[in-house]
């Protein structure tokens, strides 16, 4: 096991109707003038934004609002949010939505007090410790941004960039997790979210670090719980109990409690970010295509690990490691297909002729955070994209 | 799943030599004048206390010290610590030790700023929010107090009392977890610690709350990891990798991340507290005797849950639930015996004739926190103690 630091100070308020606690929690964490940040019309139509506003008013907290966050959130709206926050002297950013909204809120929170371009955070420029606090009312279990210290924004040049750390300032101060709020999601979004959650576990689980039995078992446990509950929630997004289990798993999959002490490999997310930046496909759908391809490529470099995955997560009984490893990946693809997720470029709407330029895009980001079981170079990216394009 | 709040804001610094970070972490969390609290001579002899003092000095932090905490820590030393903290204007309590030291430190931290008797915290008297911050340098994986909001103290009247919440003020601000520090423990202490950790998981896992698949799987995952690593650490306490996995599992077993959303049952701990208060036996050893007895009694009220435990944790394949449930408990007893833990009153040094008075002691504490699968009355305590006394 590797040495590590772990800090997940986010306060979680979990359960039915918990958005009524928003005002109280903003106050507890020092907010008095809030920017409410959200996405499309559904949060308004459903009455959620009104309930959040009422809770803020009841707590004596003033607010301004900025909707319109799109999936794969854009820098343009972050700039608008920073201007609005500065104009109104906002001291707390409240994200009401999923990963895109939370990530956009985190970027506004970092950018508003910063004397420069917020895009610096994605270019390795140190921005100091002056960051506005962020709170969350979560509306979909997927990205895990409600408890992570990272965010992903698509820049004005259309490149999708990941910020992670180096400090924990970007972790939300509180997150309200009410599984009732996911009851009206289309099943496809529940499935996409599920693929994203499982991918967050995979990026941690497939590690070359030995003797990490505790976090290995926790990763396998989360996966087993998701395999049990995702089909129920996709079939019926109003299944509260299934949704509740998925929502808690989604947080745990990404606050890093199951990923500490090991070298992680975030290549699959990088490969997918190129896809979603180019075709604006849902992140989870892109991951469902990329991850099995990544697995089929990498499994030859640590077959016992992929055999363990197959046996402990999918109940595969083959005694030969390579057979078991292949069998496990097939089980994963079958599972994701049963949830309606795509298997290959054609089902995703991606094009084989773009592989070279996407591989260039991944290579341009450098090596940090990439590679655990093996090191990767551009030629590897191309081969993995080809496996994804041609998958049956 | 039940609604819940979860907050585990403790900062974990995990790995080799991490006690050298003590001064920096005390400073990060606002301390300037520290009471170093520890147990017996081993922390001094090993050089640990000197390394901690050096780290504090290097960070410009002054300190006083109070050693002498015994297993099953006593109120008398808490009073001495409170006096010392007040006399020297201490603003931070640093526990260097295991659960007993941390619990004693938490009680001092609550009592020093309190205008009254600290024992009020064990009697349900609200003590306000003015509590000194606590930091931890952990020397044994067991109690999980390094991340919990509770503590256990034996009063001047020899009753062992549990404080838990109601707020999270008692959670340590930071915990330094260096698995090297457990390398010199006697194997019996490693085994006792392991039983305590497993018991913390059991108290959460054996719940009547349905549809808690995510936390069920996490509980099972932690248990599987402990079953893999405890025999290695008991055989060789200097096995760093095994110790590291156990140490991280010990924290997770008790910061409640695997216990949220379910009705828990802490009766077995209560039954054991009577044993350790009466005979001064090690808490883990007492739990190793009490938990299988509790299981054999309670399994008739929710046999499928105990059958699931047997199948998912012990790999039992019996199709009949009652057979499987019994088989799982037998496997647990065999496992604990293989670690050198006691099986019954005789091996523990407890006496059958004390059962009535111990049952009275448990009953006197009232029902809060007791009973999930079933409700308990004094007659149940007697029967469980009898099963523990007579176990083969």
XYZ file of C-alpha atoms in Angstrom:
784
model
C 0.000 0.000 0.000
C 1.223 3.495 -0.809
C 1.279 6.332 1.727
C -1.590 8.778 1.334
C -3.571 11.695 2.722
C -7.348 11.483 2.806
C -9.781 14.233 3.689
C -13.458 14.158 2.829
C -14.934 16.894 5.009
C -18.208 17.241 3.074
C -21.328 17.115 5.248
C -23.963 14.759 3.784
C -27.655 15.237 4.445
C -29.306 12.167 2.925
C -32.978 11.368 2.524
C -36.452 12.374 1.530
C -37.201 16.085 1.277
C -33.735 17.071 2.466
C -33.597 20.089 0.084
C -35.615 21.846 2.784
C -32.359 21.919 4.800
C -30.520 23.976 2.170
C -30.797 27.338 3.934
C -29.749 25.913 7.282
C -26.719 24.202 5.747
C -25.620 27.271 3.770
C -25.741 29.226 7.024
C -23.861 26.490 8.929
C -21.053 26.759 6.390
C -20.837 30.517 6.418
C -22.876 31.613 3.387
C -25.068 34.723 3.437
C -25.366 35.698 -0.249
C -25.730 32.776 -2.617
C -25.382 32.156 -6.339
C -27.823 29.346 -7.210
C -26.395 27.531 -10.217
C -28.426 24.976 -12.164
C -28.999 23.403 -15.542
C -32.078 23.130 -17.709
C -35.762 23.718 -17.237
C -36.513 20.492 -15.358
C -35.109 21.740 -12.048
C -37.418 24.753 -12.335
C -40.489 22.904 -13.644
C -40.266 20.225 -10.972
C -40.477 22.900 -8.301
C -37.028 22.011 -6.917
C -35.539 25.469 -7.479
C -38.563 27.027 -5.744
C -38.166 24.708 -2.755
C -34.478 25.592 -2.537
C -35.263 29.311 -2.740
C -37.887 28.988 -0.029
C -35.380 27.250 2.236
C -32.823 30.021 1.636
C -35.429 32.737 2.279
C -36.571 31.015 5.474
C -32.961 31.112 6.666
C -32.644 34.798 5.790
C -30.171 34.188 2.980
C -30.280 36.290 -0.194
C -29.485 34.908 -3.619
C -29.035 35.425 -7.320
C -29.340 32.656 -9.876
C -27.726 31.377 -13.048
C -29.256 28.455 -14.961
C -28.347 26.995 -18.308
C -25.512 24.591 -17.499
C -25.279 21.992 -20.283
C -23.832 18.477 -20.119
C -20.079 18.792 -20.663
C -20.196 22.264 -19.084
C -18.557 25.159 -20.901
C -16.124 27.839 -19.855
C -18.383 30.543 -21.320
C -20.992 30.012 -18.608
C -18.289 29.869 -15.932
C -17.174 33.362 -17.003
C -20.790 34.542 -16.784
C -21.090 33.043 -13.300
C -17.870 34.690 -12.145
C -19.110 38.088 -13.375
C -22.462 37.608 -11.643
C -20.851 36.459 -8.387
C -18.533 39.475 -8.337
C -21.296 41.920 -9.253
C -23.509 40.751 -6.370
C -20.826 40.104 -3.771
C -21.742 36.425 -3.594
C -20.018 34.456 -0.785
C -21.369 30.947 -1.463
C -22.025 28.952 -4.657
C -24.944 26.517 -4.504
C -25.065 23.884 -7.249
C -28.515 22.375 -7.835
C -27.982 19.605 -10.342
C -25.619 16.822 -11.364
C -21.936 16.642 -12.151
C -21.975 19.296 -14.874
C -23.659 21.850 -12.644
C -21.401 21.039 -9.682
C -18.257 21.227 -11.814
C -19.356 24.565 -13.265
C -20.082 25.798 -9.722
C -16.635 24.702 -8.520
C -14.976 26.609 -11.365
C -17.003 29.745 -10.543
C -16.086 29.336 -6.859
C -12.398 29.199 -7.743
C -12.576 31.933 -10.361
C -14.679 34.597 -8.633
C -12.113 35.579 -5.963
C -9.143 35.033 -8.338
C -7.313 37.964 -9.835
C -6.854 36.402 -13.284
C -8.432 33.951 -15.744
C -10.097 30.967 -13.991
C -8.815 28.768 -16.869
C -5.436 28.936 -15.127
C -6.693 26.170 -12.811
C -6.675 23.783 -15.753
C -3.202 24.863 -16.852
C -1.331 24.104 -13.629
C -1.094 27.750 -12.532
C -1.315 27.979 -8.703
C -4.369 30.076 -7.816
C -3.938 30.353 -4.051
C -6.313 29.225 -1.364
C -8.994 31.869 -1.750
C -11.959 29.857 -3.052
C -15.651 30.415 -2.357
C -17.414 27.576 -0.525
C -19.674 25.320 -2.606
C -22.811 23.455 -1.541
C -24.747 20.875 -3.549
C -28.320 19.698 -4.009
C -27.757 16.589 -6.118
C -30.238 15.586 -8.846
C -28.491 12.588 -10.439
C -26.145 9.889 -9.154
C -23.238 9.782 -11.554
C -20.217 12.063 -11.477
C -19.486 11.934 -7.756
C -18.502 15.600 -7.935
C -20.604 16.198 -4.803
C -17.699 14.868 -2.738
C -14.663 15.050 -5.003
C -11.964 17.708 -5.154
C -12.051 17.891 -8.947
C -14.035 19.312 -11.832
C -14.157 18.991 -15.609
C -14.845 21.946 -17.919
C -14.807 22.267 -21.711
C -12.788 25.331 -22.670
C -13.538 28.002 -25.256
C -11.228 26.046 -27.570
C -13.460 22.964 -27.109
C -10.848 20.964 -25.188
C -12.251 19.166 -22.169
C -9.962 19.652 -19.163
C -9.792 18.049 -15.733
C -8.836 19.893 -12.557
C -8.001 17.754 -9.531
C -6.587 19.168 -6.370
C -3.836 19.893 -5.423
C -5.633 20.931 -2.231
C -9.093 19.915 -1.023
C -10.525 23.405 -1.325
C -12.767 22.339 -4.171
C -14.618 19.714 -2.159
C -18.181 20.860 -1.477
C -18.869 21.862 2.134
C -22.190 20.047 2.122
C -24.172 17.857 -0.230
C -27.886 17.193 0.016
C -28.624 13.744 -1.389
C -32.343 13.136 -1.841
C -32.967 10.023 -3.958
C -36.535 11.204 -4.619
C -35.052 13.807 -6.971
C -33.855 11.142 -9.417
C -37.315 9.547 -9.743
C -38.209 11.519 -12.886
C -34.967 10.898 -14.782
C -35.186 9.091 -18.129
C -33.884 5.501 -17.736
C -31.044 6.257 -20.163
C -29.678 8.910 -17.803
C -29.843 6.504 -14.858
C -27.873 3.994 -16.956
C -25.312 6.606 -18.038
C -24.867 7.640 -14.425
C -24.395 4.020 -13.410
C -21.662 3.518 -16.009
C -19.894 6.641 -14.766
C -20.012 5.419 -11.157
C -18.707 1.972 -12.107
C -15.943 3.590 -14.172
C -14.836 5.666 -11.173
C -14.398 2.414 -9.269
C -12.577 0.713 -12.161
C -10.063 3.580 -12.510
C -9.092 2.910 -8.902
C -9.437 -0.876 -8.841
C -7.219 -1.756 -11.794
C -3.988 -0.828 -10.080
C -0.513 -2.279 -10.102
C -0.165 -1.555 -6.374
C -0.077 -4.807 -4.414
C -1.545 -5.591 -0.995
C -4.494 -3.194 -1.063
C -6.998 -5.819 0.034
C -9.199 -3.441 2.036
C -9.828 -1.017 -0.810
C -9.988 -3.889 -3.324
C -12.812 -5.452 -1.330
C -14.591 -2.108 -0.968
C -14.391 -1.555 -4.737
C -15.786 -5.034 -5.350
C -18.508 -4.420 -2.759
C -19.629 -1.189 -4.402
C -19.685 -2.908 -7.807
C -21.770 -5.810 -6.463
C -24.252 -3.352 -4.955
C -24.514 -1.470 -8.254
C -25.014 -4.696 -10.235
C -27.893 -5.479 -7.866
C -29.554 -2.043 -7.872
C -28.911 -0.446 -11.295
C -31.243 -2.748 -13.253
C -34.038 -1.897 -10.800
C -33.469 1.842 -11.105
C -33.168 1.768 -14.899
C -36.398 -0.228 -15.106
C -38.091 2.149 -12.681
C -36.282 5.384 -11.813
C -38.892 5.954 -9.091
C -37.592 2.908 -7.157
C -36.510 4.914 -4.112
C -34.547 2.150 -2.412
C -32.518 1.245 -5.492
C -31.874 4.930 -6.203
C -30.785 5.553 -2.618
C -28.228 2.755 -2.749
C -26.904 4.018 -6.088
C -26.672 7.599 -4.819
C -24.581 6.637 -1.777
C -22.420 4.357 -3.939
C -21.920 7.198 -6.419
C -20.475 9.422 -3.714
C -18.239 6.682 -2.290
C -16.982 5.768 -5.752
C -15.422 9.184 -6.146
C -14.530 10.788 -2.799
C -11.521 8.431 -2.987
C -12.201 6.462 0.197
C -12.004 3.292 -1.931
C -9.027 4.537 -3.957
C -6.428 5.599 -1.427
C -3.040 3.901 -1.131
C -2.817 2.752 -4.745
C -1.580 4.021 -8.085
C -4.681 4.794 -10.114
C -5.121 4.967 -13.878
C -7.469 7.573 -15.328
C -6.761 6.860 -18.996
C -10.272 5.604 -19.784
C -11.749 8.899 -18.605
C -9.247 10.754 -20.806
C -10.128 8.623 -23.816
C -13.809 9.281 -23.179
C -13.367 13.029 -22.696
C -12.143 13.234 -26.291
C -15.279 11.425 -27.430
C -17.689 13.607 -25.500
C -15.878 16.812 -26.465
C -16.045 15.813 -30.148
C -19.548 14.339 -30.368
C -21.183 15.781 -27.217
C -22.204 12.242 -26.201
C -23.149 11.494 -22.608
C -20.045 10.814 -20.496
C -21.450 7.542 -19.129
C -22.327 6.258 -22.605
C -18.815 7.058 -23.794
C -17.326 5.231 -20.819
C -19.494 2.181 -21.534
C -17.808 2.003 -24.938
C -14.255 2.851 -23.841
C -13.855 0.852 -20.645
C -14.291 -2.673 -22.020
C -11.886 -1.772 -24.840
C -9.354 -0.491 -22.306
C -9.817 -3.721 -20.315
C -9.319 -5.997 -23.311
C -6.088 -4.140 -24.072
C -4.652 -3.892 -20.554
C -5.654 -7.337 -19.230
C -2.637 -8.932 -20.928
C -0.320 -6.900 -18.692
C -1.870 -8.125 -15.398
C -4.184 -11.011 -16.189
C -4.574 -12.181 -12.555
C -6.069 -8.822 -11.602
C -8.692 -9.032 -14.344
C -9.368 -12.652 -13.398
C -9.941 -11.547 -9.801
C -12.386 -8.920 -11.072
C -14.240 -11.589 -13.041
C -14.432 -14.002 -10.118
C -15.195 -11.626 -7.240
C -17.536 -9.265 -9.073
C -19.157 -11.415 -11.759
C -18.998 -14.833 -10.110
C -16.996 -16.275 -12.992
C -15.678 -19.759 -12.120
C -13.131 -20.401 -14.894
C -9.877 -21.588 -13.345
C -7.675 -20.294 -16.154
C -6.918 -16.612 -15.550
C -7.051 -15.471 -19.168
C -10.326 -17.265 -19.804
C -11.763 -15.834 -16.592
C -10.550 -12.308 -17.424
C -12.159 -12.396 -20.850
C -15.329 -13.852 -19.375
C -15.534 -11.023 -16.807
C -15.248 -8.335 -19.466
C -17.955 -10.049 -21.523
C -20.192 -10.098 -18.440
C -19.630 -6.366 -17.956
C -20.534 -5.610 -21.593
C -23.651 -7.787 -21.321
C -24.635 -6.006 -18.124
C -24.201 -2.543 -19.590
C -26.036 -3.588 -22.772
C -28.935 -4.826 -20.656
C -29.163 -1.292 -19.256
C -29.382 0.077 -22.810
C -25.816 1.402 -22.932
C -23.852 1.411 -26.224
C -21.149 -1.146 -27.003
C -19.157 0.431 -29.844
C -18.517 3.547 -31.920
C -21.516 2.900 -34.200
C -23.978 2.692 -31.296
C -22.392 5.787 -29.765
C -22.333 7.817 -32.986
C -18.538 8.102 -33.051
C -16.399 7.762 -36.182
C -13.401 5.533 -36.800
C -11.697 8.239 -38.925
C -11.461 10.541 -35.885
C -9.329 8.089 -33.901
C -6.008 9.658 -34.868
C -7.034 13.166 -33.829
C -8.583 11.924 -30.567
C -5.380 10.021 -29.774
C -3.476 13.264 -30.385
C -5.825 15.033 -27.995
C -5.187 12.484 -25.242
C -1.423 12.538 -25.857
C -1.383 16.341 -25.666
C -2.493 16.194 -22.013
C 0.722 14.492 -20.903
C 1.158 11.476 -18.687
C 0.046 12.640 -15.251
C -2.692 10.419 -13.793
C -2.376 7.968 -16.663
C -1.064 4.435 -16.507
C -0.825 2.118 -13.520
C -0.683 -1.479 -14.695
C 1.163 -0.298 -17.804
C 2.506 2.902 -19.298
C 0.679 4.281 -22.338
C 1.827 6.030 -25.495
C -0.098 7.417 -28.442
C -0.007 4.102 -30.266
C -1.766 2.481 -27.308
C -4.542 5.077 -27.419
C -5.096 4.320 -31.093
C -5.302 0.572 -30.473
C -7.766 1.036 -27.609
C -9.942 3.354 -29.700
C -9.865 0.742 -32.481
C -10.989 -1.969 -30.072
C -13.835 0.327 -29.008
C -14.789 1.114 -32.596
C -14.910 -2.530 -33.621
C -16.441 -4.067 -30.470
C -19.310 -6.491 -31.083
C -32.864 2.800 3.655
C -33.340 5.266 6.487
C -32.600 8.980 6.154
C -29.303 10.026 7.714
C -26.638 12.670 8.194
C -23.002 11.729 7.736
C -19.991 13.857 8.495
C -16.474 12.490 8.857
C -14.283 15.582 8.626
C -11.163 13.992 10.149
C -7.984 14.515 8.119
C -6.049 11.254 7.698
C -2.313 11.218 7.190
C -1.481 7.579 6.451
C 1.893 5.917 6.014
C 5.421 5.353 7.157
C 6.946 7.917 9.503
C 3.899 10.140 9.413
C 4.233 11.079 13.110
C 6.768 13.616 11.865
C 3.769 15.587 10.534
C 2.233 15.996 14.010
C 3.356 19.580 14.569
C 2.278 20.710 11.123
C -1.158 19.129 11.554
C -1.709 20.551 15.043
C -0.926 23.973 13.587
C -3.212 23.405 10.564
C -6.071 22.715 12.958
C -5.464 25.682 15.187
C -3.474 24.281 18.115
C -0.672 26.236 19.797
C -0.447 24.738 23.288
C -0.893 20.997 23.410
C -1.624 18.374 26.045
C 0.073 15.155 24.898
C -1.933 12.270 26.328
C -0.647 8.699 26.232
C -0.689 5.334 27.934
C 2.091 3.174 29.281
C 5.832 3.106 28.996
C 5.998 1.563 25.513
C 5.164 4.814 23.711
C 8.040 6.462 25.571
C 10.512 3.579 25.290
C 9.923 3.144 21.566
C 10.909 6.765 21.009
C 7.474 7.657 19.621
C 6.730 10.313 22.247
C 10.122 11.890 21.573
C 9.456 11.984 17.818
C 6.079 13.585 18.428
C 7.633 16.166 20.775
C 10.318 16.956 18.210
C 7.683 17.507 15.536
C 5.753 19.843 17.853
C 8.916 21.756 18.782
C 9.894 22.092 15.116
C 6.485 23.653 14.469
C 6.912 26.061 17.386
C 4.161 24.448 19.468
C 4.483 24.161 23.244
C 3.165 21.216 25.215
C 2.558 19.533 28.524
C 2.060 15.799 28.894
C 0.002 13.271 30.781
C 0.690 9.550 30.447
C -0.735 6.627 32.337
C -3.964 5.845 30.472
C -4.951 2.233 31.180
C -7.118 -0.079 29.034
C -10.751 0.656 29.943
C -9.767 4.252 30.750
C -10.862 5.767 34.039
C -12.576 8.989 34.948
C -9.894 9.723 37.573
C -7.271 10.357 34.892
C -9.735 12.436 32.867
C -10.141 14.734 35.898
C -6.357 14.999 36.169
C -6.134 15.844 32.448
C -8.815 18.510 32.745
C -6.957 20.131 35.655
C -3.680 20.059 33.745
C -5.254 21.465 30.566
C -6.858 24.324 32.491
C -3.710 25.070 34.486
C -1.598 25.415 31.331
C -4.155 27.043 29.051
C -4.046 24.101 26.645
C -5.946 24.626 23.366
C -5.442 21.215 21.719
C -5.464 17.626 23.033
C -3.135 15.201 21.264
C -3.807 11.502 21.867
C -0.810 9.246 21.196
C -2.118 5.719 21.584
C -5.094 3.479 20.918
C -8.779 3.678 21.698
C -8.363 4.082 25.448
C -6.010 7.024 25.084
C -8.158 8.650 22.388
C -11.328 8.217 24.431
C -9.654 9.693 27.498
C -8.418 12.601 25.350
C -11.923 13.219 24.001
C -13.332 13.363 27.512
C -10.615 15.822 28.578
C -11.335 17.907 25.464
C -15.015 18.073 26.359
C -14.446 18.602 30.061
C -11.691 21.225 30.121
C -13.785 24.128 28.774
C -16.963 22.914 30.545
C -18.221 24.680 33.622
C -19.254 21.537 35.477
C -18.431 17.838 35.860
C -17.323 16.211 32.571
C -19.240 13.067 33.637
C -22.384 14.981 32.600
C -21.596 13.933 29.007
C -22.342 10.334 29.961
C -25.560 11.279 31.714
C -27.321 13.021 28.830
C -26.663 16.538 30.133
C -26.130 18.931 27.181
C -22.647 20.422 27.490
C -22.752 22.976 24.680
C -20.461 23.197 21.693
C -17.308 24.428 23.393
C -14.963 21.465 23.025
C -11.191 21.507 22.536
C -9.955 20.028 19.250
C -8.395 16.549 19.409
C -5.675 15.058 17.199
C -4.503 11.443 17.143
C -1.304 9.497 16.557
C -2.678 5.955 16.434
C -0.688 3.021 17.840
C -3.152 0.140 17.442
C -5.936 -0.679 14.977
C -8.959 -1.554 17.049
C -11.395 0.905 18.570
C -11.862 3.189 15.571
C -12.028 6.106 17.971
C -9.629 7.998 15.672
C -12.592 8.824 13.436
C -15.677 8.273 15.574
C -17.729 10.816 17.483
C -17.884 8.679 20.610
C -15.864 7.638 23.617
C -16.081 5.099 26.441
C -14.949 5.871 29.992
C -15.188 3.858 33.216
C -16.547 6.084 35.965
C -15.425 6.474 39.563
C -18.286 4.076 40.418
C -16.728 1.468 38.048
C -19.568 1.634 35.498
C -18.376 1.737 31.919
C -20.273 4.410 29.983
C -20.542 5.239 26.280
C -20.835 8.773 24.922
C -21.887 9.091 21.276
C -22.671 12.419 19.721
C -25.176 14.087 19.576
C -22.985 16.403 17.510
C -19.758 15.607 15.670
C -17.631 17.815 17.905
C -15.876 14.813 19.382
C -14.499 13.580 16.074
C -10.730 14.103 15.962
C -9.575 16.868 13.610
C -6.741 14.737 12.309
C -5.462 11.207 12.730
C -1.977 10.036 11.878
C -2.106 6.375 10.893
C 1.350 4.836 10.612
C 1.125 1.033 10.404
C 4.804 0.773 11.393
C 3.755 1.711 14.932
C 1.830 -1.552 15.371
C 4.823 -3.728 14.438
C 5.901 -4.273 18.050
C 2.475 -5.183 19.462
C 2.040 -8.618 21.039
C 0.031 -10.880 18.686
C -2.749 -11.125 21.275
C -3.327 -7.370 21.064
C -3.472 -7.519 17.271
C -6.091 -10.268 17.592
C -8.098 -8.335 20.197
C -8.044 -5.279 17.949
C -9.210 -7.372 15.012
C -12.174 -8.724 16.986
C -13.123 -5.189 17.988
C -13.004 -4.007 14.362
C -15.094 -6.952 13.172
C -17.588 -6.343 15.987
C -17.990 -2.713 14.898
C -18.986 -3.995 11.480
C -21.333 -6.639 12.911
C -23.190 -4.089 15.072
C -24.035 -2.238 11.858
C -24.502 -5.203 9.534
C -27.067 -7.172 11.534
C -29.888 -4.726 10.956
C -33.589 -5.119 10.372
C -33.492 -2.253 7.835
C -34.135 -3.581 4.341
C -32.625 -2.469 1.026
C -29.254 -1.296 2.286
C -27.311 -3.205 -0.337
C -24.511 -0.656 -0.683
C -23.570 -0.621 2.996
C -24.232 -4.378 3.277
C -21.669 -5.004 0.547
C -19.183 -2.600 2.124
C -19.541 -4.370 5.480
C -18.972 -7.726 3.796
C -16.015 -6.295 1.885
C -14.323 -5.028 5.045
C -14.893 -8.387 6.743
C -13.401 -10.274 3.791
C -10.351 -8.024 3.856
C -9.924 -8.582 7.605
C -10.280 -12.357 7.234
C -7.474 -12.192 4.666
C -5.123 -9.895 6.590
C -5.653 -10.548 10.335
C -4.020 -14.018 10.361
C -0.929 -12.502 8.693
C -0.709 -9.654 11.217
C -1.283 -11.930 14.233
C 1.414 -14.299 12.964
C 3.757 -11.376 12.324
C 2.754 -7.954 13.685
C 5.629 -6.462 11.655
C 3.844 -7.388 8.385
C 3.448 -3.793 7.223
C 1.057 -4.487 4.363
C -1.335 -6.574 6.435
C -1.201 -4.009 9.249
C -1.873 -1.159 6.826
C -4.980 -2.841 5.454
C -6.236 -3.567 8.973
C -5.592 -0.003 10.105
C -7.599 1.525 7.243
C -10.364 -1.044 7.777
C -10.432 -0.216 11.484
C -11.140 3.420 10.741
C -13.818 2.629 8.145
C -15.492 0.135 10.468
C -16.295 2.884 12.938
C -16.569 6.308 11.282
C -20.027 5.026 10.252
C -19.549 5.246 6.489
C -20.587 1.570 6.298
C -23.364 1.973 8.867
C -25.483 4.871 7.655
C -29.128 4.469 6.671
C -29.854 1.475 8.907
C -31.024 0.720 12.418
C -27.993 -0.559 14.285
C -27.799 -2.759 17.355
C -25.049 -2.136 19.889
C -26.162 -4.705 22.459
C -23.079 -6.908 22.087
C -20.835 -3.989 22.995
C -23.009 -3.322 26.042
C -22.852 -6.954 27.129
C -19.084 -6.856 26.732
C -18.660 -3.588 28.629
C -20.073 -5.307 31.700
C -17.505 -8.059 31.309
C -14.538 -5.748 30.894
C -15.686 -3.464 33.716
C -16.030 -6.468 36.030
C -12.941 -8.485 35.086
C -10.798 -5.866 33.308
C -10.507 -8.207 30.330
C -9.491 -6.822 26.934
C -12.479 -5.426 25.074
C -11.739 -7.442 21.917
C -11.410 -10.675 23.856
C -14.739 -10.019 25.543
C -16.374 -9.345 22.183
C -14.972 -12.595 20.788
C -16.896 -14.405 23.536
C -20.089 -12.324 23.422
C -20.696 -11.877 19.687
C -21.129 -15.518 18.649
C -23.482 -15.977 21.631
C -25.490 -12.939 20.549
C -25.600 -14.339 16.990
C -26.784 -17.782 18.078
C -29.577 -16.111 20.031
C -30.680 -13.508 17.472
C -30.362 -15.580 14.293
C -33.747 -17.184 14.908
C -35.406 -13.779 14.498
C -33.929 -13.095 11.028
C -32.351 -16.286 9.763
C -31.952 -15.096 6.131
C -29.722 -12.263 7.246
C -27.417 -14.633 9.138
C -27.466 -17.013 6.171
C -26.400 -14.137 3.896
C -23.541 -13.398 6.317
C -22.470 -17.041 6.160
C -22.592 -17.200 2.368
C -21.114 -13.821 1.433
C -18.460 -13.585 4.129
C -17.542 -17.211 4.874
C -18.332 -18.829 1.535
C -20.815 -21.241 3.137
C -22.791 -23.117 0.462
C -25.615 -24.729 2.478
C -28.924 -24.000 0.778
C -30.988 -24.198 3.961
C -30.869 -20.823 5.712
C -30.757 -22.129 9.286
C -28.001 -24.602 8.466
C -26.068 -21.893 6.651
C -26.544 -19.399 9.503
C -25.233 -21.878 12.086
C -22.362 -22.800 9.797
C -21.375 -19.127 9.411
C -21.237 -18.563 13.162
C -19.141 -21.710 13.584
C -16.741 -20.391 10.929
C -16.446 -17.101 12.812
C -15.670 -18.886 16.089
C -13.087 -21.083 14.359
C -11.499 -17.998 12.790
C -11.285 -16.117 16.069
C -9.971 -19.221 17.849
C -7.268 -19.540 15.199
C -6.167 -16.014 16.182
C -5.916 -17.127 19.822
C -9.095 -15.405 20.978
C -11.239 -16.930 23.756
C -14.498 -18.799 23.047
C -16.285 -18.838 26.408
C -16.378 -17.545 29.981
C -13.771 -20.056 31.188
C -11.221 -19.008 28.562
C -11.962 -15.352 29.309
C -11.817 -15.680 33.071
C -15.464 -14.697 33.606
C -17.842 -16.378 36.051
C -21.288 -17.810 35.441
C -22.497 -16.612 38.851
C -22.021 -12.967 37.822
C -24.490 -13.214 34.933
C -27.445 -11.864 36.886
C -25.622 -8.758 38.067
C -24.133 -8.097 34.609
C -27.595 -8.390 33.071
C -28.790 -5.855 35.636
C -25.958 -3.564 34.601
C -26.926 -3.745 30.930
C -30.621 -3.255 31.734
C -29.823 -0.191 33.838
C -28.510 1.615 30.760
C -31.921 1.648 29.082
C -32.850 0.730 25.549
C -31.242 3.438 23.415
C -28.969 2.012 20.723
C -30.021 -1.515 21.587
C -32.054 -3.858 19.422
C -32.576 -3.825 15.695
C -33.586 -7.281 14.502
C -35.331 -7.802 17.852
C -36.054 -5.947 21.051
C -34.212 -7.087 24.162
C -35.174 -7.393 27.808
C -33.210 -8.485 30.840
C -34.145 -12.119 30.348
C -32.585 -11.985 26.867
C -29.326 -10.641 28.302
C -29.219 -13.540 30.749
C -29.783 -16.099 28.014
C -27.068 -14.574 25.812
C -24.608 -14.506 28.721
C -25.462 -18.163 29.390
C -24.777 -19.064 25.764
C -21.436 -17.256 26.067
C -20.602 -18.998 29.328
C -21.348 -22.465 27.966
C -19.959 -22.113 24.418
C -17.711 -24.966 23.254
